[in-house]
Amino acid sequence: MFGLGWRAVFLVNLPVAILVVVFGIPLLKRTSEQGSGKLDPGGMVLSMLTLALVIVPLIEGREAGWPWWSWLSLAAAPLLAMFFWRYESRLAQAGGAPLLNPAALRAPGLGRALCIALSFYSIGSFFLLLSVYLQNALHVSALDAGLVFLPFGAGFLLGPLSTPYFRRHFGEWVNPVGMALETAGFLGLAWLIAATPDGTSPASTPLAVLLFVIGFGQGLALPTLMKMITGRVAPAYSGMIAGIASSTLQVSTALSVALIGGIFYTVLGGRHDPAAISHAFVVAAVCIAVCLGAGVMLGMTLASRAAASTQGRVSGA
């Protein structure tokens, strides 16, 4: 269509977006806060520039041979981030509506919750790297490689639907439980591929089960993660924090593709044989598991504090 080639795959988003607009406008309750119509164009520009200084060199630097501009960009990112923070602080003190209000970020536990969000989409590189493994190491067709992901999709669909059941039994521990399932799934996937002879497809049933576990864990953890973040601030800041949480997840995806993808291709080196690709994928899967495991540990600290606080309120009553 129009010579788009593989890019036409992104058109699948159009009917979904149209349905959201058609049904979302009449069904979603409209809420507003006084002064919520103000914008912060300076903050938007500074935030985009700061993120660009980090993400662009990480994505393009390796293939370009790490030129001088990539290191200069990474070195300048903290300086611009500091300037962005001071700009937002001055705007808040002047009575403006900053894109990122420092007062909201001082909420107890919010920093840890955002760090969990930063580790959550370390899975972002997985979809690319598993496709590379399937098509380049196992010589699977693009269609068959896509079908391999179906158990993950099924798990991701059922995970959120199971959240109420898990909340009744695990309470505040649902998020770390979901991310722990993801961690276990990636470690199991790394072991399965490492134990499979080079150039041979892993056993289909264990592979499907592991992909289902990973998808289910992510689907289970995602709704509780957003609630964990937005529930820590006053309602007046909930919209801003929701936007920050969403941006953090997007940055997490970009960093995953850049860093873990970079590790994959560094381990791979100049080789393209099945053994090298399998080994590089195993290393990348373990890296993803480590990132998710860090999120589990942070989630456990927040869950234990929440449980202790709830128990203290019950005892006081």
PDB file of C-alpha atoms in Angstrom:
ATOM      1  CA  MET A   1       0.000   0.000   0.000  1.00  0.00           C
ATOM      2  CA  PHE A   2       1.519   3.309  -1.189  1.00  0.00           C
ATOM      3  CA  GLY A   3       4.927   1.593  -1.242  1.00  0.00           C
ATOM      4  CA  LEU A   4       5.047   1.475   2.576  1.00  0.00           C
ATOM      5  CA  GLY A   5       6.363  -2.089   2.712  1.00  0.00           C
ATOM      6  CA  TRP A   6       6.820  -3.370   6.281  1.00  0.00           C
ATOM      7  CA  ARG A   7       5.922   0.069   7.631  1.00  0.00           C
ATOM      8  CA  ALA A   8       2.274  -0.686   6.843  1.00  0.00           C
ATOM      9  CA  VAL A   9       2.211  -2.837   9.995  1.00  0.00           C
ATOM     10  CA  PHE A  10       1.818   0.352  12.044  1.00  0.00           C
ATOM     11  CA  LEU A  11      -1.566   0.979  10.402  1.00  0.00           C
ATOM     12  CA  VAL A  12      -2.973  -1.670  12.738  1.00  0.00           C
ATOM     13  CA  ASN A  13      -3.072   1.084  15.373  1.00  0.00           C
ATOM     14  CA  LEU A  14      -5.515   3.223  13.397  1.00  0.00           C
ATOM     15  CA  PRO A  15      -8.745   1.244  14.007  1.00  0.00           C
ATOM     16  CA  VAL A  16      -7.864   0.939  17.698  1.00  0.00           C
ATOM     17  CA  ALA A  17      -7.286   4.691  17.983  1.00  0.00           C
ATOM     18  CA  ILE A  18     -10.552   5.403  16.143  1.00  0.00           C
ATOM     19  CA  LEU A  19     -12.493   3.136  18.526  1.00  0.00           C
ATOM     20  CA  VAL A  20     -10.915   4.860  21.537  1.00  0.00           C
ATOM     21  CA  VAL A  21     -11.951   8.279  20.230  1.00  0.00           C
ATOM     22  CA  VAL A  22     -15.470   7.180  19.242  1.00  0.00           C
ATOM     23  CA  PHE A  23     -16.252   5.461  22.539  1.00  0.00           C
ATOM     24  CA  GLY A  24     -13.902   7.308  24.891  1.00  0.00           C
ATOM     25  CA  ILE A  25     -15.361  10.799  24.406  1.00  0.00           C
ATOM     26  CA  PRO A  26     -18.961   9.890  25.363  1.00  0.00           C
ATOM     27  CA  LEU A  27     -18.076   7.299  28.030  1.00  0.00           C
ATOM     28  CA  LEU A  28     -15.201   8.811  29.990  1.00  0.00           C
ATOM     29  CA  LYS A  29     -16.166  11.207  32.755  1.00  0.00           C
ATOM     30  CA  ARG A  30     -14.789  14.692  32.223  1.00  0.00           C
ATOM     31  CA  THR A  31     -12.972  16.171  35.194  1.00  0.00           C
ATOM     32  CA  SER A  32     -11.127  19.446  35.537  1.00  0.00           C
ATOM     33  CA  GLU A  33      -9.077  21.366  38.032  1.00  0.00           C
ATOM     34  CA  GLN A  34      -8.931  25.122  38.327  1.00  0.00           C
ATOM     35  CA  GLY A  35      -6.032  26.396  36.256  1.00  0.00           C
ATOM     36  CA  SER A  36      -5.551  23.031  34.561  1.00  0.00           C
ATOM     37  CA  GLY A  37      -5.584  24.660  31.131  1.00  0.00           C
ATOM     38  CA  LYS A  38      -2.151  26.272  31.591  1.00  0.00           C
ATOM     39  CA  LEU A  39       0.755  24.938  29.608  1.00  0.00           C
ATOM     40  CA  ASP A  40       4.475  24.914  30.235  1.00  0.00           C
ATOM     41  CA  PRO A  41       6.106  25.186  26.783  1.00  0.00           C
ATOM     42  CA  GLY A  42       9.535  25.887  28.279  1.00  0.00           C
ATOM     43  CA  GLY A  43       9.363  22.749  30.399  1.00  0.00           C
ATOM     44  CA  MET A  44       8.211  20.674  27.429  1.00  0.00           C
ATOM     45  CA  VAL A  45      11.116  21.831  25.281  1.00  0.00           C
ATOM     46  CA  LEU A  46      13.680  21.308  28.051  1.00  0.00           C
ATOM     47  CA  SER A  47      12.349  17.849  28.924  1.00  0.00           C
ATOM     48  CA  MET A  48      12.406  16.728  25.275  1.00  0.00           C
ATOM     49  CA  LEU A  49      15.934  18.030  24.792  1.00  0.00           C
ATOM     50  CA  THR A  50      17.131  16.305  27.975  1.00  0.00           C
ATOM     51  CA  LEU A  51      15.673  12.963  26.928  1.00  0.00           C
ATOM     52  CA  ALA A  52      17.034  13.358  23.403  1.00  0.00           C
ATOM     53  CA  LEU A  53      20.551  13.959  24.753  1.00  0.00           C
ATOM     54  CA  VAL A  54      20.346  10.572  26.496  1.00  0.00           C
ATOM     55  CA  ILE A  55      18.404   8.392  24.088  1.00  0.00           C
ATOM     56  CA  VAL A  56      19.811   9.451  20.693  1.00  0.00           C
ATOM     57  CA  PRO A  57      23.480   8.659  21.476  1.00  0.00           C
ATOM     58  CA  LEU A  58      22.522   5.385  23.170  1.00  0.00           C
ATOM     59  CA  ILE A  59      20.569   4.248  20.113  1.00  0.00           C
ATOM     60  CA  GLU A  60      22.837   5.616  17.371  1.00  0.00           C
ATOM     61  CA  GLY A  61      26.224   5.674  19.105  1.00  0.00           C
ATOM     62  CA  ARG A  62      27.151   1.996  18.809  1.00  0.00           C
ATOM     63  CA  GLU A  63      26.471   1.735  15.073  1.00  0.00           C
ATOM     64  CA  ALA A  64      28.277   5.044  14.483  1.00  0.00           C
ATOM     65  CA  GLY A  65      31.356   3.821  16.373  1.00  0.00           C
ATOM     66  CA  TRP A  66      30.736   6.060  19.405  1.00  0.00           C
ATOM     67  CA  PRO A  67      31.759   9.382  17.814  1.00  0.00           C
ATOM     68  CA  TRP A  68      32.666  12.425  19.886  1.00  0.00           C
ATOM     69  CA  TRP A  69      29.165  13.917  19.673  1.00  0.00           C
ATOM     70  CA  SER A  70      27.639  10.870  21.401  1.00  0.00           C
ATOM     71  CA  TRP A  71      29.870  11.284  24.463  1.00  0.00           C
ATOM     72  CA  LEU A  72      29.356  15.059  24.460  1.00  0.00           C
ATOM     73  CA  SER A  73      25.601  14.525  24.355  1.00  0.00           C
ATOM     74  CA  LEU A  74      25.641  12.077  27.285  1.00  0.00           C
ATOM     75  CA  ALA A  75      27.844  14.440  29.303  1.00  0.00           C
ATOM     76  CA  ALA A  76      25.535  17.391  28.622  1.00  0.00           C
ATOM     77  CA  ALA A  77      22.355  15.513  29.620  1.00  0.00           C
ATOM     78  CA  PRO A  78      22.819  15.847  33.433  1.00  0.00           C
ATOM     79  CA  LEU A  79      23.593  19.554  33.086  1.00  0.00           C
ATOM     80  CA  LEU A  80      20.448  20.194  31.046  1.00  0.00           C
ATOM     81  CA  ALA A  81      18.420  18.042  33.460  1.00  0.00           C
ATOM     82  CA  MET A  82      19.619  20.217  36.341  1.00  0.00           C
ATOM     83  CA  PHE A  83      18.683  23.359  34.427  1.00  0.00           C
ATOM     84  CA  PHE A  84      15.264  21.835  33.668  1.00  0.00           C
ATOM     85  CA  TRP A  85      14.723  21.080  37.371  1.00  0.00           C
ATOM     86  CA  ARG A  86      15.646  24.630  38.425  1.00  0.00           C
ATOM     87  CA  TYR A  87      13.420  26.085  35.707  1.00  0.00           C
ATOM     88  CA  GLU A  88      10.455  24.046  36.934  1.00  0.00           C
ATOM     89  CA  SER A  89      11.172  24.978  40.573  1.00  0.00           C
ATOM     90  CA  ARG A  90      11.236  28.701  39.762  1.00  0.00           C
ATOM     91  CA  LEU A  91       8.040  28.385  37.733  1.00  0.00           C
ATOM     92  CA  ALA A  92       6.276  26.645  40.625  1.00  0.00           C
ATOM     93  CA  GLN A  93       7.459  29.298  43.100  1.00  0.00           C
ATOM     94  CA  ALA A  94       6.152  32.011  40.766  1.00  0.00           C
ATOM     95  CA  GLY A  95       2.679  30.451  40.836  1.00  0.00           C
ATOM     96  CA  GLY A  96       2.891  28.887  37.370  1.00  0.00           C
ATOM     97  CA  ALA A  97       1.869  25.400  36.240  1.00  0.00           C
ATOM     98  CA  PRO A  98       5.117  23.495  35.669  1.00  0.00           C
ATOM     99  CA  LEU A  99       5.207  20.367  33.580  1.00  0.00           C
ATOM    100  CA  LEU A 100       6.981  18.650  36.474  1.00  0.00           C
ATOM    101  CA  ASN A 101       6.184  20.130  39.860  1.00  0.00           C
ATOM    102  CA  PRO A 102       9.010  19.410  42.335  1.00  0.00           C
ATOM    103  CA  ALA A 103       6.523  19.509  45.218  1.00  0.00           C
ATOM    104  CA  ALA A 104       4.668  16.498  43.836  1.00  0.00           C
ATOM    105  CA  LEU A 105       7.873  14.498  43.457  1.00  0.00           C
ATOM    106  CA  ARG A 106       8.569  14.798  47.176  1.00  0.00           C
ATOM    107  CA  ALA A 107       5.683  12.404  47.935  1.00  0.00           C
ATOM    108  CA  PRO A 108       6.916   9.471  50.065  1.00  0.00           C
ATOM    109  CA  GLY A 109       7.836   6.454  47.981  1.00  0.00           C
ATOM    110  CA  LEU A 110       7.202   8.161  44.644  1.00  0.00           C
ATOM    111  CA  GLY A 111      10.862   8.067  43.611  1.00  0.00           C
ATOM    112  CA  ARG A 112      11.011   4.311  44.184  1.00  0.00           C
ATOM    113  CA  ALA A 113       7.756   3.779  42.322  1.00  0.00           C
ATOM    114  CA  LEU A 114       9.121   5.683  39.316  1.00  0.00           C
ATOM    115  CA  CYS A 115      12.307   3.600  39.461  1.00  0.00           C
ATOM    116  CA  ILE A 116      10.105   0.496  39.280  1.00  0.00           C
ATOM    117  CA  ALA A 117       8.463   1.996  36.182  1.00  0.00           C
ATOM    118  CA  LEU A 118      11.920   2.617  34.706  1.00  0.00           C
ATOM    119  CA  SER A 119      12.807  -1.058  35.142  1.00  0.00           C
ATOM    120  CA  PHE A 120       9.385  -2.335  34.090  1.00  0.00           C
ATOM    121  CA  TYR A 121       9.758  -1.942  30.326  1.00  0.00           C
ATOM    122  CA  SER A 122      13.269  -3.350  30.232  1.00  0.00           C
ATOM    123  CA  ILE A 123      11.292  -6.013  28.403  1.00  0.00           C
ATOM    124  CA  GLY A 124      11.069  -3.595  25.460  1.00  0.00           C
ATOM    125  CA  SER A 125      14.107  -5.057  23.706  1.00  0.00           C
ATOM    126  CA  PHE A 126      12.811  -8.608  24.112  1.00  0.00           C
ATOM    127  CA  PHE A 127      10.405  -8.434  21.174  1.00  0.00           C
ATOM    128  CA  LEU A 128      13.160  -7.323  18.817  1.00  0.00           C
ATOM    129  CA  LEU A 129      15.775  -9.768  20.071  1.00  0.00           C
ATOM    130  CA  LEU A 130      13.511 -12.820  20.149  1.00  0.00           C
ATOM    131  CA  SER A 131      12.530 -12.056  16.561  1.00  0.00           C
ATOM    132  CA  VAL A 132      16.216 -11.850  15.602  1.00  0.00           C
ATOM    133  CA  TYR A 133      16.848 -15.178  17.344  1.00  0.00           C
ATOM    134  CA  LEU A 134      13.894 -16.907  15.683  1.00  0.00           C
ATOM    135  CA  GLN A 135      14.524 -15.610  12.171  1.00  0.00           C
ATOM    136  CA  ASN A 136      18.330 -15.488  12.027  1.00  0.00           C
ATOM    137  CA  ALA A 137      19.328 -18.408  14.250  1.00  0.00           C
ATOM    138  CA  LEU A 138      16.406 -20.766  13.583  1.00  0.00           C
ATOM    139  CA  HIS A 139      15.498 -19.426  10.114  1.00  0.00           C
ATOM    140  CA  VAL A 140      11.814 -19.177  11.040  1.00  0.00           C
ATOM    141  CA  SER A 141       9.591 -17.160   8.693  1.00  0.00           C
ATOM    142  CA  ALA A 142       8.322 -13.756   9.794  1.00  0.00           C
ATOM    143  CA  LEU A 143       4.762 -15.107  10.105  1.00  0.00           C
ATOM    144  CA  ASP A 144       5.799 -18.101  12.212  1.00  0.00           C
ATOM    145  CA  ALA A 145       7.990 -15.863  14.378  1.00  0.00           C
ATOM    146  CA  GLY A 146       4.975 -13.654  15.023  1.00  0.00           C
ATOM    147  CA  LEU A 147       2.866 -16.674  15.981  1.00  0.00           C
ATOM    148  CA  VAL A 148       5.458 -17.640  18.604  1.00  0.00           C
ATOM    149  CA  PHE A 149       4.458 -14.488  20.511  1.00  0.00           C
ATOM    150  CA  LEU A 150       0.788 -15.552  20.805  1.00  0.00           C
ATOM    151  CA  PRO A 151       1.188 -17.131  24.289  1.00  0.00           C
ATOM    152  CA  PHE A 152       2.715 -13.861  25.503  1.00  0.00           C
ATOM    153  CA  GLY A 153      -0.302 -11.951  24.133  1.00  0.00           C
ATOM    154  CA  ALA A 154      -2.714 -14.371  25.785  1.00  0.00           C
ATOM    155  CA  GLY A 155      -0.953 -13.961  29.110  1.00  0.00           C
ATOM    156  CA  PHE A 156      -0.902 -10.177  28.785  1.00  0.00           C
ATOM    157  CA  LEU A 157      -4.667 -10.236  28.127  1.00  0.00           C
ATOM    158  CA  LEU A 158      -5.479 -12.451  31.100  1.00  0.00           C
ATOM    159  CA  GLY A 159      -3.117 -10.726  33.541  1.00  0.00           C
ATOM    160  CA  PRO A 160      -5.142  -7.528  34.038  1.00  0.00           C
ATOM    161  CA  LEU A 161      -8.373  -9.523  34.166  1.00  0.00           C
ATOM    162  CA  SER A 162      -6.889 -11.507  37.068  1.00  0.00           C
ATOM    163  CA  THR A 163      -5.772  -8.439  39.010  1.00  0.00           C
ATOM    164  CA  PRO A 164      -8.887  -8.230  41.274  1.00  0.00           C
ATOM    165  CA  TYR A 165      -8.428 -11.877  42.288  1.00  0.00           C
ATOM    166  CA  PHE A 166      -4.747 -11.348  43.060  1.00  0.00           C
ATOM    167  CA  ARG A 167      -5.462  -8.150  44.987  1.00  0.00           C
ATOM    168  CA  ARG A 168      -7.809 -10.031  47.299  1.00  0.00           C
ATOM    169  CA  HIS A 169      -5.081 -12.538  48.128  1.00  0.00           C
ATOM    170  CA  PHE A 170      -1.873 -10.507  47.838  1.00  0.00           C
ATOM    171  CA  GLY A 171      -2.988  -6.919  48.489  1.00  0.00           C
ATOM    172  CA  GLU A 172      -0.143  -4.467  47.904  1.00  0.00           C
ATOM    173  CA  TRP A 173       2.151  -7.294  46.801  1.00  0.00           C
ATOM    174  CA  VAL A 174       0.484  -7.780  43.388  1.00  0.00           C
ATOM    175  CA  ASN A 175       3.026  -5.659  41.512  1.00  0.00           C
ATOM    176  CA  PRO A 176       6.146  -7.429  42.829  1.00  0.00           C
ATOM    177  CA  VAL A 177       4.401 -10.789  42.316  1.00  0.00           C
ATOM    178  CA  GLY A 178       3.721  -9.932  38.660  1.00  0.00           C
ATOM    179  CA  MET A 179       7.253  -8.699  38.038  1.00  0.00           C
ATOM    180  CA  ALA A 180       8.643 -11.762  39.843  1.00  0.00           C
ATOM    181  CA  LEU A 181       6.731 -13.942  37.384  1.00  0.00           C
ATOM    182  CA  GLU A 182       8.352 -11.996  34.539  1.00  0.00           C
ATOM    183  CA  THR A 183      11.790 -12.409  36.102  1.00  0.00           C
ATOM    184  CA  ALA A 184      11.307 -16.152  36.530  1.00  0.00           C
ATOM    185  CA  GLY A 185      10.001 -16.402  32.977  1.00  0.00           C
ATOM    186  CA  PHE A 186      13.072 -14.715  31.500  1.00  0.00           C
ATOM    187  CA  LEU A 187      15.475 -16.808  33.556  1.00  0.00           C
ATOM    188  CA  GLY A 188      13.610 -19.916  32.427  1.00  0.00           C
ATOM    189  CA  LEU A 189      13.707 -18.730  28.816  1.00  0.00           C
ATOM    190  CA  ALA A 190      17.459 -18.126  29.036  1.00  0.00           C
ATOM    191  CA  TRP A 191      17.968 -21.610  30.469  1.00  0.00           C
ATOM    192  CA  LEU A 192      15.743 -23.228  27.816  1.00  0.00           C
ATOM    193  CA  ILE A 193      17.603 -21.645  24.899  1.00  0.00           C
ATOM    194  CA  ALA A 194      21.014 -22.265  26.472  1.00  0.00           C
ATOM    195  CA  ALA A 195      20.106 -25.956  26.888  1.00  0.00           C
ATOM    196  CA  THR A 196      18.820 -26.282  23.315  1.00  0.00           C
ATOM    197  CA  PRO A 197      21.353 -27.427  20.671  1.00  0.00           C
ATOM    198  CA  ASP A 198      22.472 -24.585  18.402  1.00  0.00           C
ATOM    199  CA  GLY A 199      20.271 -24.114  15.358  1.00  0.00           C
ATOM    200  CA  THR A 200      17.508 -26.261  16.858  1.00  0.00           C
ATOM    201  CA  SER A 201      14.121 -24.887  17.893  1.00  0.00           C
ATOM    202  CA  PRO A 202      13.396 -25.012  21.650  1.00  0.00           C
ATOM    203  CA  ALA A 203      10.675 -27.403  22.761  1.00  0.00           C
ATOM    204  CA  SER A 204       7.401 -25.715  21.834  1.00  0.00           C
ATOM    205  CA  THR A 205       5.446 -26.440  25.028  1.00  0.00           C
ATOM    206  CA  PRO A 206       8.028 -25.089  27.525  1.00  0.00           C
ATOM    207  CA  LEU A 207       8.606 -22.088  25.247  1.00  0.00           C
ATOM    208  CA  ALA A 208       4.874 -21.326  25.087  1.00  0.00           C
ATOM    209  CA  VAL A 209       4.497 -21.715  28.860  1.00  0.00           C
ATOM    210  CA  LEU A 210       7.413 -19.385  29.579  1.00  0.00           C
ATOM    211  CA  LEU A 211       6.131 -16.744  27.148  1.00  0.00           C
ATOM    212  CA  PHE A 212       2.676 -17.000  28.731  1.00  0.00           C
ATOM    213  CA  VAL A 213       4.161 -16.520  32.212  1.00  0.00           C
ATOM    214  CA  ILE A 214       6.099 -13.460  31.061  1.00  0.00           C
ATOM    215  CA  GLY A 215       3.019 -11.914  29.426  1.00  0.00           C
ATOM    216  CA  PHE A 216       0.781 -12.772  32.380  1.00  0.00           C
ATOM    217  CA  GLY A 217       3.237 -11.252  34.844  1.00  0.00           C
ATOM    218  CA  GLN A 218       3.506  -8.053  32.847  1.00  0.00           C
ATOM    219  CA  GLY A 219      -0.259  -7.774  32.438  1.00  0.00           C
ATOM    220  CA  LEU A 220      -0.711  -8.374  36.158  1.00  0.00           C
ATOM    221  CA  ALA A 221       1.901  -5.836  37.235  1.00  0.00           C
ATOM    222  CA  LEU A 222       1.110  -2.953  34.867  1.00  0.00           C
ATOM    223  CA  PRO A 223      -2.263  -1.736  36.294  1.00  0.00           C
ATOM    224  CA  THR A 224      -0.997  -1.975  39.851  1.00  0.00           C
ATOM    225  CA  LEU A 225       2.158  -0.085  38.884  1.00  0.00           C
ATOM    226  CA  MET A 226       0.168   2.887  37.600  1.00  0.00           C
ATOM    227  CA  LYS A 227      -1.973   2.865  40.757  1.00  0.00           C
ATOM    228  CA  MET A 228       1.171   2.609  42.868  1.00  0.00           C
ATOM    229  CA  ILE A 229       2.517   5.785  41.258  1.00  0.00           C
ATOM    230  CA  THR A 230      -0.570   7.992  40.924  1.00  0.00           C
ATOM    231  CA  GLY A 231      -1.929   6.989  44.335  1.00  0.00           C
ATOM    232  CA  ARG A 232       1.034   8.595  46.123  1.00  0.00           C
ATOM    233  CA  VAL A 233       0.190  12.189  45.252  1.00  0.00           C
ATOM    234  CA  ALA A 234      -2.707  14.527  45.908  1.00  0.00           C
ATOM    235  CA  PRO A 235      -5.549  14.435  43.327  1.00  0.00           C
ATOM    236  CA  ALA A 236      -4.474  17.829  42.009  1.00  0.00           C
ATOM    237  CA  TYR A 237      -1.179  16.294  40.877  1.00  0.00           C
ATOM    238  CA  SER A 238      -2.586  12.985  39.580  1.00  0.00           C
ATOM    239  CA  GLY A 239      -2.721  14.099  35.931  1.00  0.00           C
ATOM    240  CA  MET A 240       0.846  15.353  35.999  1.00  0.00           C
ATOM    241  CA  ILE A 241       2.135  12.211  37.715  1.00  0.00           C
ATOM    242  CA  ALA A 242       0.236   9.986  35.278  1.00  0.00           C
ATOM    243  CA  GLY A 243       1.974  11.778  32.439  1.00  0.00           C
ATOM    244  CA  ILE A 244       5.357  11.396  34.133  1.00  0.00           C
ATOM    245  CA  ALA A 245       4.667   7.684  34.713  1.00  0.00           C
ATOM    246  CA  SER A 246       3.734   7.186  31.066  1.00  0.00           C
ATOM    247  CA  SER A 247       6.851   9.068  29.937  1.00  0.00           C
ATOM    248  CA  THR A 248       8.994   6.978  32.297  1.00  0.00           C
ATOM    249  CA  LEU A 249       7.647   3.791  30.729  1.00  0.00           C
ATOM    250  CA  GLN A 250       8.435   5.105  27.246  1.00  0.00           C
ATOM    251  CA  VAL A 251      11.946   6.070  28.330  1.00  0.00           C
ATOM    252  CA  SER A 252      12.302   2.608  29.857  1.00  0.00           C
ATOM    253  CA  THR A 253      11.467   1.045  26.486  1.00  0.00           C
ATOM    254  CA  ALA A 254      13.937   3.265  24.640  1.00  0.00           C
ATOM    255  CA  LEU A 255      16.711   2.570  27.148  1.00  0.00           C
ATOM    256  CA  SER A 256      16.013  -1.156  26.971  1.00  0.00           C
ATOM    257  CA  VAL A 257      16.325  -1.217  23.199  1.00  0.00           C
ATOM    258  CA  ALA A 258      19.456   0.941  23.348  1.00  0.00           C
ATOM    259  CA  LEU A 259      21.290  -0.659  26.286  1.00  0.00           C
ATOM    260  CA  ILE A 260      20.196  -4.299  26.270  1.00  0.00           C
ATOM    261  CA  GLY A 261      20.060  -4.287  22.478  1.00  0.00           C
ATOM    262  CA  GLY A 262      23.574  -2.844  22.531  1.00  0.00           C
ATOM    263  CA  ILE A 263      24.711  -5.635  24.861  1.00  0.00           C
ATOM    264  CA  PHE A 264      23.191  -8.215  22.499  1.00  0.00           C
ATOM    265  CA  TYR A 265      25.018  -6.878  19.454  1.00  0.00           C
ATOM    266  CA  THR A 266      28.240  -6.371  21.396  1.00  0.00           C
ATOM    267  CA  VAL A 267      28.213 -10.000  22.546  1.00  0.00           C
ATOM    268  CA  LEU A 268      27.294 -11.056  19.015  1.00  0.00           C
ATOM    269  CA  GLY A 269      30.203  -9.116  17.524  1.00  0.00           C
ATOM    270  CA  GLY A 270      30.810  -9.845  13.865  1.00  0.00           C
ATOM    271  CA  ARG A 271      29.416 -13.374  14.037  1.00  0.00           C
ATOM    272  CA  HIS A 272      26.013 -14.361  12.656  1.00  0.00           C
ATOM    273  CA  ASP A 273      25.978 -18.123  13.212  1.00  0.00           C
ATOM    274  CA  PRO A 274      23.185 -19.750  15.295  1.00  0.00           C
ATOM    275  CA  ALA A 275      25.504 -20.436  18.253  1.00  0.00           C
ATOM    276  CA  ALA A 276      26.554 -16.791  18.534  1.00  0.00           C
ATOM    277  CA  ILE A 277      23.001 -15.484  18.180  1.00  0.00           C
ATOM    278  CA  SER A 278      21.691 -17.951  20.788  1.00  0.00           C
ATOM    279  CA  HIS A 279      24.433 -16.993  23.249  1.00  0.00           C
ATOM    280  CA  ALA A 280      23.828 -13.263  22.739  1.00  0.00           C
ATOM    281  CA  PHE A 281      20.090 -13.732  23.274  1.00  0.00           C
ATOM    282  CA  VAL A 282      20.673 -15.696  26.493  1.00  0.00           C
ATOM    283  CA  VAL A 283      22.872 -12.880  27.828  1.00  0.00           C
ATOM    284  CA  ALA A 284      20.236 -10.284  26.879  1.00  0.00           C
ATOM    285  CA  ALA A 285      17.453 -12.322  28.536  1.00  0.00           C
ATOM    286  CA  VAL A 286      19.462 -12.507  31.766  1.00  0.00           C
ATOM    287  CA  CYS A 287      20.019  -8.722  31.606  1.00  0.00           C
ATOM    288  CA  ILE A 288      16.261  -8.182  31.294  1.00  0.00           C
ATOM    289  CA  ALA A 289      15.693 -10.528  34.246  1.00  0.00           C
ATOM    290  CA  VAL A 290      18.191  -8.553  36.351  1.00  0.00           C
ATOM    291  CA  CYS A 291      16.403  -5.263  35.568  1.00  0.00           C
ATOM    292  CA  LEU A 292      13.015  -6.766  36.403  1.00  0.00           C
ATOM    293  CA  GLY A 293      14.460  -8.314  39.554  1.00  0.00           C
ATOM    294  CA  ALA A 294      15.593  -4.864  40.694  1.00  0.00           C
ATOM    295  CA  GLY A 295      12.009  -3.684  40.204  1.00  0.00           C
ATOM    296  CA  VAL A 296      10.776  -6.621  42.280  1.00  0.00           C
ATOM    297  CA  MET A 297      13.057  -5.669  45.169  1.00  0.00           C
ATOM    298  CA  LEU A 298      11.898  -2.041  45.079  1.00  0.00           C
ATOM    299  CA  GLY A 299       8.263  -3.157  44.860  1.00  0.00           C
ATOM    300  CA  MET A 300       8.714  -5.393  47.895  1.00  0.00           C
ATOM    301  CA  THR A 301      10.007  -2.492  49.988  1.00  0.00           C
ATOM    302  CA  LEU A 302       6.998  -0.351  49.028  1.00  0.00           C
ATOM    303  CA  ALA A 303       4.560  -3.214  49.605  1.00  0.00           C
ATOM    304  CA  SER A 304       6.013  -4.001  53.041  1.00  0.00           C
ATOM    305  CA  ARG A 305       5.775  -0.344  54.072  1.00  0.00           C
ATOM    306  CA  ALA A 306       2.182  -0.150  52.835  1.00  0.00           C
ATOM    307  CA  ALA A 307       1.296  -3.333  54.717  1.00  0.00           C
ATOM    308  CA  ALA A 308       2.935  -2.014  57.901  1.00  0.00           C
ATOM    309  CA  SER A 309       1.070   1.283  57.553  1.00  0.00           C
ATOM    310  CA  THR A 310      -2.255  -0.505  57.084  1.00  0.00           C
ATOM    311  CA  GLN A 311      -1.596  -2.731  60.074  1.00  0.00           C
ATOM    312  CA  GLY A 312      -0.712   0.316  62.165  1.00  0.00           C
ATOM    313  CA  ARG A 313      -3.998   2.038  61.244  1.00  0.00           C
ATOM    314  CA  VAL A 314      -5.968  -1.096  62.083  1.00  0.00           C
ATOM    315  CA  SER A 315      -4.198  -1.435  65.436  1.00  0.00           C
ATOM    316  CA  GLY A 316      -4.808   2.220  66.232  1.00  0.00           C
ATOM    317  CA  ALA A 317      -8.496   1.895  65.417  1.00  0.00           C
TER     318      ALA A 317
END
